[in-house]
Amino acid sequence: MAVTTGQLIQWKQQKRPIVALTAWDYAIAQLLDTAGVDLILVGDSLAMVALGYETTLPISLDEVVHHAKAVRRGVKRALLLVDLPFLSYQESPQQAIHSAGRVLKETGAQAVKLEGGYPAMVETVNRVTLAGIPVMGHVGLTPQSVHQLGYRQQGKTEEAGEKILQEAIALEQAGAFALLLEHIPDTLASRITEKLTIPTIGIGAGLHCDGQVLVTADLLGLSEKQPPFAKSYINLRQVISQAVQDYSVEVRERRFPEA
Ligand code: KIV
């Protein structure tokens, strides 16, 4: 059965951890979906891992939609969620509804994610949700604000932690169906997870979130550089490089194709 936003909330109640990963094309999406991943995010990190941009800022809504359409073709069971890229939603709630609506109409995704909290994004989340579009919030380290925050852990002081907790509560009240917590202390993520009735999905936020997400390029060891909290389960850069070298040798020595 296809995963729904309601199912994610039920899994939180049942304390059944949610498995989430990012995807940027059809092949990766199909592999993740058939492996049983619950939530597949077309993250704007694809700007860096698939398109070679330095940050997530340059990617356009058109580029995200293009990749999300390919991912959609590979996903049958998981909930498909798409990131709204930088400046496709910050100008006004109307702009956010338009961009999020475009994502749902053109890609067949079930939900969108947007970064930021109180006060700027609370009204926006509310308005997009009221338009019938499920929204996941994203607080803590928000990479679209890299020029203000860097890639440093957020919420380290009492005051900063309290601000993130209040943002989380406000986003839940605004109608978000889930919340991504990025690079914040484990204790803060745990407090937020206990306080909210919607699921928290953590990345660099410790063990006590309701689910975990990784950028799939990091998990596969494909990224040129990755954050300290990511874990690679295989080094595909090495595997691919070896395969390409083996092929090159065989072509040059006329050993491939076999006679
Ligand atoms: O864009 C992305 O890949 C993200 C990660 C934090 C999962 O939002």
GROMACS .gro file of N, CA, C and O and ligand atoms in nm, residues 22 41-46 56 83 113 115 138 141 143 180 182 203 213-215, ligand 1:
model
   88
   22THR      N    1   1.690   1.067   0.010
   22THR     CA    2   1.668   1.158  -0.103
   22THR      C    3   1.688   1.083  -0.235
   22THR      O    4   1.758   0.983  -0.241
   41LEU      N    5   1.250   1.189  -0.069
   41LEU     CA    6   1.254   1.335  -0.082
   41LEU      C    7   1.337   1.373  -0.204
   41LEU      O    8   1.453   1.332  -0.215
   42VAL      N    9   1.275   1.449  -0.295
   42VAL     CA   10   1.355   1.513  -0.399
   42VAL      C   11   1.408   1.640  -0.334
   42VAL      O   12   1.343   1.745  -0.334
   43GLY      N   13   1.521   1.625  -0.266
   43GLY     CA   14   1.578   1.736  -0.188
   43GLY      C   15   1.648   1.834  -0.280
   43GLY      O   16   1.701   1.794  -0.385
   44ASP      N   17   1.652   1.960  -0.237
   44ASP     CA   18   1.726   2.056  -0.320
   44ASP      C   19   1.877   2.033  -0.310
   44ASP      O   20   1.955   2.095  -0.381
   45SER      N   21   1.919   1.939  -0.223
   45SER     CA   22   2.060   1.896  -0.222
   45SER      C   23   2.099   1.839  -0.358
   45SER      O   24   2.217   1.826  -0.388
   46LEU      N   25   2.001   1.806  -0.442
   46LEU     CA   26   2.034   1.757  -0.577
   46LEU      C   27   2.111   1.864  -0.654
   46LEU      O   28   2.187   1.834  -0.747
   56THR      N   29   2.285   2.499  -0.238
   56THR     CA   30   2.151   2.468  -0.291
   56THR      C   31   2.084   2.592  -0.350
   56THR      O   32   1.975   2.581  -0.408
   83ASP      N   33   1.130   1.925  -0.230
   83ASP     CA   34   1.174   2.051  -0.171
   83ASP      C   35   1.136   2.169  -0.259
   83ASP      O   36   1.159   2.165  -0.381
  113LYS      N   37   0.830   2.029   0.093
  113LYS     CA   38   0.902   2.069   0.214
  113LYS      C   39   0.954   2.210   0.192
  113LYS      O   40   0.998   2.243   0.081
  115GLU      N   41   1.189   2.537   0.405
  115GLU     CA   42   1.277   2.566   0.518
  115GLU      C   43   1.232   2.691   0.593
  115GLU      O   44   1.185   2.786   0.533
  138HIS      N   45   1.104   2.247   0.805
  138HIS     CA   46   1.248   2.213   0.813
  138HIS      C   47   1.313   2.320   0.898
  138HIS      O   48   1.320   2.437   0.856
  141LEU      N   49   1.950   2.361   1.115
  141LEU     CA   50   2.033   2.406   1.005
  141LEU      C   51   1.949   2.405   0.877
  141LEU      O   52   1.896   2.300   0.838
  143PRO      N   53   1.994   2.485   0.495
  143PRO     CA   54   2.101   2.515   0.400
  143PRO      C   55   2.071   2.633   0.305
  143PRO      O   56   2.164   2.694   0.254
  180LEU      N   57   1.130   1.829   0.957
  180LEU     CA   58   1.268   1.783   0.944
  180LEU      C   59   1.356   1.864   1.039
  180LEU      O   60   1.349   1.987   1.041
  182GLU      N   61   1.739   1.941   1.129
  182GLU     CA   62   1.874   1.922   1.075
  182GLU      C   63   1.980   1.980   1.168
  182GLU      O   64   1.973   2.098   1.206
  203ILE      N   65   1.821   1.460   1.070
  203ILE     CA   66   1.949   1.441   1.000
  203ILE      C   67   2.051   1.517   1.084
  203ILE      O   68   2.041   1.639   1.101
  213VAL      N   69   1.665   1.068   0.798
  213VAL     CA   70   1.687   1.086   0.654
  213VAL      C   71   1.836   1.106   0.629
  213VAL      O   72   1.907   1.160   0.715
  214LEU      N   73   1.883   1.058   0.515
  214LEU     CA   74   2.019   1.087   0.470
  214LEU      C   75   2.010   1.131   0.325
  214LEU      O   76   1.916   1.093   0.253
  215VAL      N   77   2.109   1.208   0.282
  215VAL     CA   78   2.123   1.236   0.140
  215VAL      C   79   2.180   1.107   0.079
  215VAL      O   80   2.285   1.058   0.124
  260KIV     O1   81   1.775   1.873   0.034
  260KIV     C1   82   1.796   1.777   0.109
  260KIV     O2   83   1.851   1.673   0.069
  260KIV     C2   84   1.754   1.789   0.247
  260KIV     C3   85   1.826   1.703   0.347
  260KIV     C4   86   1.840   1.772   0.476
  260KIV     C5   87   1.761   1.570   0.363
  260KIV     O3   88   1.668   1.865   0.279
   0.00000   0.00000   0.00000
